[in-house]
Amino acid sequence: MSVLEQVGGGVRDAVRAVAMAGLRARGDLLGELMSPKMITDPYPMYRRLRESGPVVQTAMGPLTTRYAICDGLLRHPATVTGTSRRREITAGSGRVQQWLFGSPSRDGLVDPTGPESMISKNPPDHTRLRKLVSKVFTPASIGALQPRLTEIAAGLVDRARTAPSFDLMREVAGVFPVLAICEVLAIPQPDHERFRQWGSDLAADLDAMAPASKQLAANRSLAALQGYFLDLFERRRADPGDDLVSKLIAVEEEGDRLTADELLATCMLLLFAGFETTVNLIGNGTLALIRHQDQLQLLRDDHDLVPGAVEELLRFDPPIQLSSRVPTEDLELDGALLRADEPVSLMLAGANRDPAVFTDPDTLDITRANARKHLSFAAGPHHCLGAALARLEADIVFRLLLDRLSDLRLAGEPRRRPTFVLRGLTSLPLQSRS
């Protein structure tokens, strides 16, 4: 990083810190939402917001933790993604988004979902793209990966358990998902570590409050990843295999194919979205089970409960806390009037604990009948395409931890990553009897 980048980034971070402090001093809820205590435990604040009314106003616009509104906006045809509107924020609006998201034309910071991935597209373009990708990325193709992914994860767990204690994030959760993506894309083994770093850099920039240093690192990783994939595409066109990249290149629907940009965006999205979501699902889920030993014992007694446990862990402490949607017309949902063209922040993690949908929502219950109603993979047209892969990876790891390790407990204090959109751990030290 150049001196100019360091100075500019430091100024940007300082401005953000001052702005957040000012919002907190004025009692604006956005300031509280971005406070350090939210990293430790955001759920009391989500409950407070939900009890304050269907929608609360912040310096960033309307925000909701109500399940009915979050689910309704995610599914409503008269909405577009908040991501797709980031580039439309005007220079004179005075809204927090200007400094929160930055501007590619002003400071060179990029949106890591570009170029034009499914996250930022809306129907009919999104429908067309998802239809093509879904022909290749099918539940059957994901299920076929289970033996190989189990073999990879077992090697990581077995290596970790040879020591008296180990860090789950460093040795298993932070490694397995990127190896899984590399397996899906048939990335050569010598390049796996580069992919892990690229995925980490890009996912970190999804957080609106990421420091400038993280955003600049994402810029560099994005450029490197684009170059790598473009070279990979040429090699797979010349020598196609049975991997996902080769299939995406070849997929066709009534004469329609993915464009070069769409192919690039899809592969990048698979890397950083699939990687980071699963890392945090495994970390958050393991910590929740350790802190709820009764639920962990239920799993030990009956491994058939693992799929339901994965759903409940996704509900209880999801890896992605929020999303956004923009109504294209005035809408009324759950008694709230939502104005056209005004972005609404959807606190999905708060909606997952709405007592109107989930009985005793602050209790972890791996036998919960409706746990799968969670919004952790969103809902509607933009429901996460990689949800099946994330579920499979989590299922594999949790079964291995149950099979290979007994009396699983903390060996030190877990450390949370200092991010708000992505909720996860940087360290989870564990010890167990093998």
CSV table of C-alpha atoms in Angstrom, one decimal:
chain,number,residue,atom,x,y,z
A,1,MET,CA,0.0,0.0,0.0
A,2,SER,CA,1.4,3.4,-1.0
A,3,VAL,CA,1.8,6.3,1.5
A,4,LEU,CA,-1.0,8.1,-0.3
A,5,GLU,CA,-3.3,5.2,0.1
A,6,GLN,CA,-2.4,4.9,3.8
A,7,VAL,CA,-3.1,8.6,4.4
A,8,GLY,CA,-6.3,8.6,2.5
A,9,GLY,CA,-7.5,5.4,4.1
A,10,GLY,CA,-6.7,6.8,7.6
A,11,VAL,CA,-8.6,9.9,6.9
A,12,ARG,CA,-11.6,8.0,5.6
A,13,ASP,CA,-11.6,5.7,8.7
A,14,ALA,CA,-11.3,8.7,11.0
A,15,VAL,CA,-14.2,10.4,9.3
A,16,ARG,CA,-16.3,7.3,9.8
A,17,ALA,CA,-15.4,7.0,13.4
A,18,VAL,CA,-16.3,10.6,14.1
A,19,ALA,CA,-19.6,10.3,12.1
A,20,MET,CA,-20.5,7.2,14.1
A,21,ALA,CA,-19.7,8.9,17.4
A,22,GLY,CA,-21.8,11.9,16.3
A,23,LEU,CA,-24.8,9.6,15.5
A,24,ARG,CA,-24.5,7.9,18.9
A,25,ALA,CA,-24.4,11.3,20.6
A,26,ARG,CA,-27.5,12.4,18.8
A,27,GLY,CA,-29.3,9.1,19.7
A,28,ASP,CA,-29.5,7.9,16.2
A,29,LEU,CA,-30.0,4.2,16.1
A,30,LEU,CA,-27.5,3.7,13.3
A,31,GLY,CA,-24.7,4.9,15.6
A,32,GLU,CA,-25.7,2.2,18.1
A,33,LEU,CA,-26.0,-0.4,15.4
A,34,MET,CA,-22.4,0.3,14.4
A,35,SER,CA,-21.0,0.3,18.0
A,36,PRO,CA,-18.5,-2.2,19.3
A,37,LYS,CA,-21.0,-3.9,21.6
A,38,MET,CA,-22.9,-5.1,18.5
A,39,ILE,CA,-20.0,-7.2,17.5
A,40,THR,CA,-20.2,-9.1,20.9
A,41,ASP,CA,-24.0,-9.6,21.0
A,42,PRO,CA,-26.3,-7.7,18.6
A,43,TYR,CA,-29.5,-9.5,19.5
A,44,PRO,CA,-30.7,-7.4,22.5
A,45,MET,CA,-30.5,-4.4,20.1
A,46,TYR,CA,-32.5,-6.2,17.4
A,47,ARG,CA,-35.1,-7.0,20.0
A,48,ARG,CA,-35.3,-3.4,21.0
A,49,LEU,CA,-35.6,-2.3,17.4
A,50,ARG,CA,-38.4,-4.8,16.8
A,51,GLU,CA,-40.3,-3.7,19.8
A,52,SER,CA,-40.0,0.0,18.7
A,53,GLY,CA,-42.2,-0.6,15.7
A,54,PRO,CA,-42.3,-2.3,12.4
A,55,VAL,CA,-39.8,0.2,10.9
A,56,VAL,CA,-37.4,2.6,12.6
A,57,GLN,CA,-35.8,5.6,10.9
A,58,THR,CA,-32.0,6.0,11.0
A,59,ALA,CA,-29.5,8.3,9.3
A,60,MET,CA,-29.2,5.6,6.6
A,61,GLY,CA,-33.0,5.4,6.1
A,62,PRO,CA,-35.7,3.0,7.2
A,63,LEU,CA,-34.7,-0.2,9.0
A,64,THR,CA,-36.7,-3.2,10.1
A,65,THR,CA,-36.2,-6.4,12.2
A,66,ARG,CA,-39.7,-7.6,11.6
A,67,TYR,CA,-39.9,-11.0,9.9
A,68,ALA,CA,-43.1,-10.1,7.9
A,69,ILE,CA,-41.5,-7.1,6.4
A,70,CYS,CA,-38.1,-8.6,5.7
A,71,ASP,CA,-39.6,-11.7,4.1
A,72,GLY,CA,-42.2,-9.6,2.3
A,73,LEU,CA,-39.7,-7.3,0.7
A,74,LEU,CA,-37.3,-10.1,-0.3
A,75,ARG,CA,-40.2,-11.8,-2.2
A,76,HIS,CA,-42.1,-8.8,-3.5
A,77,PRO,CA,-41.9,-8.2,-7.3
A,78,ALA,CA,-42.0,-4.4,-6.8
A,79,THR,CA,-38.5,-4.3,-5.2
A,80,VAL,CA,-35.0,-4.3,-6.5
A,81,THR,CA,-31.8,-5.1,-4.6
A,82,GLY,CA,-30.1,-2.5,-2.5
A,83,THR,CA,-26.8,-3.4,-4.0
A,84,SER,CA,-28.1,-2.4,-7.5
A,85,ARG,CA,-28.8,1.1,-6.2
A,86,ARG,CA,-25.5,1.8,-4.6
A,87,ARG,CA,-24.1,3.4,-7.8
A,88,GLU,CA,-27.2,5.6,-8.1
A,89,ILE,CA,-26.5,7.5,-4.9
A,90,THR,CA,-26.0,11.2,-5.9
A,91,ALA,CA,-23.2,13.3,-4.7
A,92,GLY,CA,-25.4,16.0,-3.1
A,93,SER,CA,-27.7,13.7,-1.1
A,94,GLY,CA,-26.0,14.1,2.2
A,95,ARG,CA,-26.9,10.5,3.2
A,96,VAL,CA,-24.6,8.2,5.1
A,97,GLN,CA,-24.3,5.9,2.2
A,98,GLN,CA,-22.0,8.3,0.4
A,99,TRP,CA,-19.1,7.7,2.8
A,100,LEU,CA,-20.4,4.3,3.9
A,101,PHE,CA,-20.1,2.7,0.4
A,102,GLY,CA,-17.7,5.1,-1.4
A,103,SER,CA,-17.8,5.7,-5.1
A,104,PRO,CA,-15.7,3.8,-7.7
A,105,SER,CA,-15.3,6.9,-9.8
A,106,ARG,CA,-14.1,9.1,-6.8
A,107,ASP,CA,-11.6,7.0,-4.8
A,108,GLY,CA,-11.0,3.8,-6.8
A,109,LEU,CA,-12.8,1.6,-4.3
A,110,VAL,CA,-14.8,-1.2,-5.9
A,111,ASP,CA,-18.0,-3.0,-5.2
A,112,PRO,CA,-16.8,-6.7,-4.8
A,113,THR,CA,-20.0,-8.0,-6.3
A,114,GLY,CA,-19.0,-6.5,-9.7
A,115,PRO,CA,-18.9,-7.0,-12.6
A,116,GLU,CA,-22.8,-7.3,-12.5
A,117,SER,CA,-23.2,-10.5,-10.5
A,118,MET,CA,-26.5,-12.0,-9.6
A,119,ILE,CA,-26.4,-10.1,-6.3
A,120,SER,CA,-26.9,-6.8,-8.1
A,121,LYS,CA,-29.1,-7.9,-10.9
A,122,ASN,CA,-32.9,-7.7,-11.0
A,123,PRO,CA,-35.5,-9.5,-13.1
A,124,PRO,CA,-35.6,-10.1,-16.0
A,125,ASP,CA,-31.8,-10.1,-16.2
A,126,HIS,CA,-31.5,-11.9,-12.9
A,127,THR,CA,-34.0,-14.5,-13.9
A,128,ARG,CA,-32.2,-15.3,-17.1
A,129,LEU,CA,-28.8,-15.6,-15.4
A,130,ARG,CA,-30.0,-17.7,-12.5
A,131,LYS,CA,-31.8,-20.1,-14.9
A,132,LEU,CA,-28.5,-20.7,-16.8
A,133,VAL,CA,-26.4,-21.2,-13.7
A,134,SER,CA,-29.0,-23.4,-12.0
A,135,LYS,CA,-28.8,-25.8,-14.9
A,136,VAL,CA,-25.2,-26.6,-13.8
A,137,PHE,CA,-25.2,-25.8,-10.0
A,138,THR,CA,-27.9,-28.4,-9.2
A,139,PRO,CA,-28.7,-30.2,-5.9
A,140,ALA,CA,-27.6,-33.4,-7.5
A,141,SER,CA,-24.3,-32.0,-8.5
A,142,ILE,CA,-23.7,-30.7,-5.0
A,143,GLY,CA,-24.7,-34.0,-3.5
A,144,ALA,CA,-22.2,-35.8,-5.7
A,145,LEU,CA,-19.5,-33.8,-3.9
A,146,GLN,CA,-20.2,-35.3,-0.5
A,147,PRO,CA,-17.7,-38.2,-0.5
A,148,ARG,CA,-14.8,-36.0,-1.7
A,149,LEU,CA,-15.7,-33.1,0.6
A,150,THR,CA,-16.0,-35.5,3.6
A,151,GLU,CA,-12.5,-36.8,2.8
A,152,ILE,CA,-11.1,-33.3,2.7
A,153,ALA,CA,-12.8,-32.2,6.0
A,154,ALA,CA,-11.8,-35.4,7.8
A,155,GLY,CA,-8.2,-34.8,7.0
A,156,LEU,CA,-8.4,-31.3,8.5
A,157,VAL,CA,-10.2,-32.5,11.6
A,158,ASP,CA,-7.9,-35.4,12.1
A,159,ARG,CA,-4.8,-33.2,11.7
A,160,ALA,CA,-6.2,-30.7,14.2
A,161,ARG,CA,-7.1,-33.2,16.9
A,162,THR,CA,-3.6,-34.5,17.2
A,163,ALA,CA,-2.8,-31.5,19.4
A,164,PRO,CA,-4.1,-31.0,23.0
A,165,SER,CA,-5.9,-27.9,21.7
A,166,PHE,CA,-6.5,-26.3,18.3
A,167,ASP,CA,-8.1,-23.2,16.7
A,168,LEU,CA,-11.2,-24.3,14.8
A,169,MET,CA,-11.2,-21.2,12.6
A,170,ARG,CA,-7.6,-21.4,11.6
A,171,GLU,CA,-7.3,-25.2,11.1
A,172,VAL,CA,-10.8,-26.3,9.9
A,173,ALA,CA,-13.5,-23.6,9.4
A,174,GLY,CA,-11.2,-21.2,7.7
A,175,VAL,CA,-9.7,-23.8,5.4
A,176,PHE,CA,-12.4,-26.3,4.5
A,177,PRO,CA,-14.8,-24.0,2.6
A,178,VAL,CA,-12.2,-22.6,0.2
A,179,LEU,CA,-10.9,-26.1,-0.4
A,180,ALA,CA,-14.5,-27.1,-1.2
A,181,ILE,CA,-14.9,-24.2,-3.7
A,182,CYS,CA,-11.6,-25.1,-5.2
A,183,GLU,CA,-12.9,-28.7,-5.6
A,184,VAL,CA,-16.0,-27.4,-7.3
A,185,LEU,CA,-14.1,-25.3,-9.7
A,186,ALA,CA,-11.2,-27.8,-10.1
A,187,ILE,CA,-8.6,-25.2,-9.1
A,188,PRO,CA,-5.1,-26.7,-9.0
A,189,GLN,CA,-3.8,-27.4,-5.5
A,190,PRO,CA,-0.8,-25.0,-5.6
A,191,ASP,CA,-3.3,-22.1,-6.1
A,192,HIS,CA,-5.6,-23.0,-3.1
A,193,GLU,CA,-3.8,-20.6,-0.6
A,194,ARG,CA,-4.1,-17.7,-3.1
A,195,PHE,CA,-7.9,-18.5,-3.4
A,196,ARG,CA,-8.3,-18.5,0.4
A,197,GLN,CA,-6.7,-15.0,0.7
A,198,TRP,CA,-8.7,-13.6,-2.2
A,199,GLY,CA,-11.9,-14.9,-0.8
A,200,SER,CA,-11.1,-13.5,2.6
A,201,ASP,CA,-10.2,-10.0,1.2
A,202,LEU,CA,-13.3,-9.8,-1.0
A,203,ALA,CA,-15.7,-11.0,1.7
A,204,ALA,CA,-14.3,-8.5,4.2
A,205,ASP,CA,-15.2,-5.6,1.8
A,206,LEU,CA,-18.9,-6.7,1.9
A,207,ASP,CA,-19.0,-5.0,5.3
A,208,ALA,CA,-20.1,-1.4,5.0
A,209,MET,CA,-17.9,-0.3,7.8
A,210,ALA,CA,-14.8,-2.1,6.6
A,211,PRO,CA,-11.7,0.1,7.0
A,212,ALA,CA,-10.1,1.6,3.9
A,213,SER,CA,-7.1,-0.8,4.2
A,214,LYS,CA,-9.6,-3.7,3.7
A,215,GLN,CA,-11.2,-2.0,0.8
A,216,LEU,CA,-7.9,-1.4,-0.9
A,217,ALA,CA,-6.9,-5.0,-0.3
A,218,ALA,CA,-10.2,-6.1,-1.9
A,219,ASN,CA,-9.4,-3.9,-4.9
A,220,ARG,CA,-6.1,-5.7,-5.4
A,221,SER,CA,-7.5,-9.2,-4.8
A,222,LEU,CA,-10.4,-8.5,-7.2
A,223,ALA,CA,-7.9,-7.5,-10.0
A,224,ALA,CA,-5.8,-10.6,-9.3
A,225,LEU,CA,-8.8,-12.9,-9.2
A,226,GLN,CA,-10.2,-11.5,-12.4
A,227,GLY,CA,-6.9,-12.1,-14.2
A,228,TYR,CA,-6.7,-15.7,-12.8
A,229,PHE,CA,-10.2,-16.6,-13.9
A,230,LEU,CA,-9.8,-15.2,-17.4
A,231,ASP,CA,-6.7,-17.3,-17.8
A,232,LEU,CA,-8.5,-20.3,-16.4
A,233,PHE,CA,-11.4,-19.8,-18.8
A,234,GLU,CA,-9.1,-20.0,-21.8
A,235,ARG,CA,-7.5,-23.2,-20.5
A,236,ARG,CA,-10.9,-24.8,-19.9
A,237,ARG,CA,-12.2,-23.8,-23.3
A,238,ALA,CA,-9.2,-25.5,-24.9
A,239,ASP,CA,-9.4,-28.5,-22.6
A,240,PRO,CA,-12.8,-28.8,-20.9
A,241,GLY,CA,-13.4,-31.2,-18.0
A,242,ASP,CA,-16.2,-32.3,-15.7
A,243,ASP,CA,-15.8,-29.3,-13.4
A,244,LEU,CA,-18.2,-26.4,-12.8
A,245,VAL,CA,-16.2,-23.9,-14.8
A,246,SER,CA,-16.2,-26.1,-17.9
A,247,LYS,CA,-20.0,-26.6,-17.5
A,248,LEU,CA,-20.7,-22.9,-17.0
A,249,ILE,CA,-18.8,-22.2,-20.2
A,250,ALA,CA,-20.8,-24.8,-22.1
A,251,VAL,CA,-24.3,-24.3,-20.5
A,252,GLU,CA,-27.0,-23.2,-23.0
A,253,GLU,CA,-30.7,-22.5,-22.7
A,254,GLU,CA,-32.5,-22.0,-26.0
A,255,GLY,CA,-29.4,-20.7,-27.7
A,256,ASP,CA,-28.5,-18.4,-24.8
A,257,ARG,CA,-25.1,-18.6,-23.0
A,258,LEU,CA,-23.3,-16.8,-20.3
A,259,THR,CA,-21.4,-13.8,-21.5
A,260,ALA,CA,-17.7,-13.4,-20.6
A,261,ASP,CA,-18.5,-10.9,-17.9
A,262,GLU,CA,-21.3,-13.1,-16.5
A,263,LEU,CA,-19.1,-16.1,-16.4
A,264,LEU,CA,-16.4,-14.1,-14.5
A,265,ALA,CA,-18.9,-12.6,-12.1
A,266,THR,CA,-20.5,-15.9,-11.3
A,267,CYS,CA,-17.2,-17.6,-10.5
A,268,MET,CA,-16.1,-14.7,-8.3
A,269,LEU,CA,-19.4,-14.8,-6.5
A,270,LEU,CA,-19.1,-18.5,-5.8
A,271,LEU,CA,-15.7,-17.9,-4.3
A,272,PHE,CA,-16.1,-15.1,-1.9
A,273,ALA,CA,-19.8,-15.5,-1.0
A,274,GLY,CA,-19.7,-19.3,-0.6
A,275,PHE,CA,-16.4,-19.2,1.2
A,276,GLU,CA,-17.2,-16.6,3.8
A,277,THR,CA,-20.8,-17.7,4.6
A,278,THR,CA,-19.7,-21.2,5.4
A,279,VAL,CA,-16.7,-20.2,7.4
A,280,ASN,CA,-18.9,-18.2,9.7
A,281,LEU,CA,-21.7,-20.8,9.8
A,282,ILE,CA,-19.3,-23.4,11.0
A,283,GLY,CA,-17.6,-21.1,13.6
A,284,ASN,CA,-20.8,-19.5,14.9
A,285,GLY,CA,-22.6,-22.9,15.0
A,286,THR,CA,-19.8,-24.7,16.9
A,287,LEU,CA,-19.6,-21.9,19.5
A,288,ALA,CA,-23.4,-21.9,20.0
A,289,LEU,CA,-23.4,-25.7,20.5
A,290,ILE,CA,-20.5,-25.5,23.0
A,291,ARG,CA,-22.4,-22.8,24.9
A,292,HIS,CA,-25.5,-25.0,24.9
A,293,GLN,CA,-24.3,-28.4,26.0
A,294,ASP,CA,-27.8,-29.8,26.3
A,295,GLN,CA,-28.2,-29.3,22.5
A,296,LEU,CA,-24.7,-30.7,21.8
A,297,GLN,CA,-25.6,-33.8,23.8
A,298,LEU,CA,-28.8,-34.2,21.7
A,299,LEU,CA,-26.6,-34.3,18.6
A,300,ARG,CA,-24.2,-36.8,20.1
A,301,ASP,CA,-27.1,-39.0,21.0
A,302,ASP,CA,-28.8,-38.8,17.6
A,303,HIS,CA,-26.8,-37.7,14.5
A,304,ASP,CA,-30.0,-37.7,12.5
A,305,LEU,CA,-30.7,-34.3,14.1
A,306,VAL,CA,-27.7,-32.7,12.3
A,307,PRO,CA,-29.6,-31.3,9.3
A,308,GLY,CA,-32.2,-29.7,11.6
A,309,ALA,CA,-29.4,-28.4,13.8
A,310,VAL,CA,-27.8,-26.7,10.8
A,311,GLU,CA,-31.0,-24.9,10.1
A,312,GLU,CA,-31.5,-23.8,13.8
A,313,LEU,CA,-27.8,-22.6,14.0
A,314,LEU,CA,-28.4,-20.6,10.8
A,315,ARG,CA,-31.4,-19.0,12.5
A,316,PHE,CA,-29.9,-18.5,15.9
A,317,ASP,CA,-26.6,-16.7,14.9
A,318,PRO,CA,-26.4,-16.3,11.1
A,319,PRO,CA,-23.2,-15.5,9.2
A,320,ILE,CA,-24.8,-12.6,7.3
A,321,GLN,CA,-26.7,-10.1,9.5
A,322,LEU,CA,-28.5,-7.9,7.0
A,323,SER,CA,-29.5,-7.2,3.4
A,324,SER,CA,-31.5,-4.4,1.7
A,325,ARG,CA,-34.2,-3.9,-0.8
A,326,VAL,CA,-35.6,-0.8,-2.6
A,327,PRO,CA,-39.3,-0.6,-3.3
A,328,THR,CA,-40.1,0.5,-6.8
A,329,GLU,CA,-43.5,1.7,-5.7
A,330,ASP,CA,-45.1,2.6,-2.3
A,331,LEU,CA,-45.7,-0.6,-0.4
A,332,GLU,CA,-47.6,-1.4,2.9
A,333,LEU,CA,-46.3,-4.4,4.8
A,334,ASP,CA,-47.2,-5.3,8.4
A,335,GLY,CA,-48.7,-1.9,9.0
A,336,ALA,CA,-45.6,0.0,7.7
A,337,LEU,CA,-45.6,2.3,4.7
A,338,LEU,CA,-42.4,1.9,2.6
A,339,ARG,CA,-41.8,4.7,0.1
A,340,ALA,CA,-40.7,4.1,-3.5
A,341,ASP,CA,-37.0,4.4,-4.2
A,342,GLU,CA,-36.1,4.6,-0.5
A,343,PRO,CA,-33.7,1.7,0.4
A,344,VAL,CA,-34.8,-0.4,3.4
A,345,SER,CA,-32.2,-2.1,5.6
A,346,LEU,CA,-33.4,-5.7,6.4
A,347,MET,CA,-31.9,-7.0,9.6
A,348,LEU,CA,-32.2,-10.6,8.7
A,349,ALA,CA,-30.6,-11.8,12.0
A,350,GLY,CA,-33.3,-9.8,13.9
A,351,ALA,CA,-36.1,-11.3,11.8
A,352,ASN,CA,-34.8,-14.7,12.6
A,353,ARG,CA,-35.6,-14.0,16.2
A,354,ASP,CA,-39.1,-12.5,15.7
A,355,PRO,CA,-41.4,-14.2,18.3
A,356,ALA,CA,-44.3,-13.8,15.8
A,357,VAL,CA,-42.7,-16.6,13.8
A,358,PHE,CA,-40.3,-18.4,16.2
A,359,THR,CA,-41.5,-19.5,19.6
A,360,ASP,CA,-39.0,-18.6,22.4
A,361,PRO,CA,-36.7,-17.2,19.7
A,362,ASP,CA,-33.7,-16.5,21.9
A,363,THR,CA,-33.4,-20.2,22.8
A,364,LEU,CA,-31.3,-22.6,20.8
A,365,ASP,CA,-33.5,-25.6,20.0
A,366,ILE,CA,-32.1,-28.0,17.4
A,367,THR,CA,-35.5,-29.8,17.2
A,368,ARG,CA,-37.3,-26.6,16.3
A,369,ALA,CA,-40.0,-27.6,13.7
A,370,ASN,CA,-39.9,-24.4,11.7
A,371,ALA,CA,-36.2,-23.5,11.9
A,372,ARG,CA,-35.9,-23.7,8.1
A,373,LYS,CA,-38.1,-20.6,7.8
A,374,HIS,CA,-35.0,-18.5,8.7
A,375,LEU,CA,-34.0,-15.8,6.3
A,376,SER,CA,-30.2,-16.4,6.6
A,377,PHE,CA,-30.1,-17.3,2.9
A,378,ALA,CA,-32.5,-14.5,2.0
A,379,ALA,CA,-35.8,-15.5,0.2
A,380,GLY,CA,-37.5,-15.0,-3.1
A,381,PRO,CA,-35.7,-14.5,-6.4
A,382,HIS,CA,-32.4,-13.8,-4.7
A,383,HIS,CA,-32.4,-16.8,-2.4
A,384,CYS,CA,-28.8,-17.9,-2.1
A,385,LEU,CA,-27.9,-20.2,-5.0
A,386,GLY,CA,-25.1,-21.8,-2.9
A,387,ALA,CA,-27.4,-22.7,0.1
A,388,ALA,CA,-27.2,-26.4,-0.6
A,389,LEU,CA,-23.4,-26.4,-0.7
A,390,ALA,CA,-23.2,-24.4,2.5
A,391,ARG,CA,-25.6,-26.8,4.2
A,392,LEU,CA,-23.6,-29.8,3.0
A,393,GLU,CA,-20.3,-28.4,4.2
A,394,ALA,CA,-21.7,-27.6,7.7
A,395,ASP,CA,-23.4,-31.0,7.9
A,396,ILE,CA,-20.1,-32.7,7.1
A,397,VAL,CA,-18.0,-30.7,9.6
A,398,PHE,CA,-20.5,-31.0,12.5
A,399,ARG,CA,-20.8,-34.8,12.0
A,400,LEU,CA,-17.0,-35.1,12.0
A,401,LEU,CA,-16.6,-33.1,15.2
A,402,LEU,CA,-19.2,-35.3,16.8
A,403,ASP,CA,-17.6,-38.5,15.6
A,404,ARG,CA,-14.0,-37.6,16.1
A,405,LEU,CA,-14.1,-35.5,19.3
A,406,SER,CA,-15.7,-36.0,22.7
A,407,ASP,CA,-16.2,-33.5,25.5
A,408,LEU,CA,-15.7,-30.6,23.2
A,409,ARG,CA,-15.1,-27.4,25.1
A,410,LEU,CA,-13.4,-24.0,24.8
A,411,ALA,CA,-9.6,-23.8,25.3
A,412,GLY,CA,-9.6,-20.0,25.4
A,413,GLU,CA,-11.7,-17.0,24.7
A,414,PRO,CA,-13.2,-16.8,21.2
A,415,ARG,CA,-12.5,-13.7,19.2
A,416,ARG,CA,-15.1,-12.0,17.0
A,417,ARG,CA,-14.2,-10.4,13.7
A,418,PRO,CA,-14.8,-6.6,13.9
A,419,THR,CA,-17.4,-6.5,11.2
A,420,PHE,CA,-21.2,-5.8,11.2
A,421,VAL,CA,-22.7,-7.3,8.0
A,422,LEU,CA,-20.7,-10.5,8.3
A,423,ARG,CA,-20.8,-12.1,11.8
A,424,GLY,CA,-18.1,-14.5,12.5
A,425,LEU,CA,-15.0,-15.4,14.5
A,426,THR,CA,-11.3,-14.9,13.9
A,427,SER,CA,-10.4,-17.5,16.6
A,428,LEU,CA,-12.2,-20.3,18.3
A,429,PRO,CA,-9.7,-22.3,20.5
A,430,LEU,CA,-11.0,-25.8,21.4
A,431,GLN,CA,-9.9,-28.8,23.3
A,432,SER,CA,-11.4,-32.3,23.5
A,433,ARG,CA,-10.6,-35.9,24.2
A,434,SER,CA,-10.2,-37.7,20.8
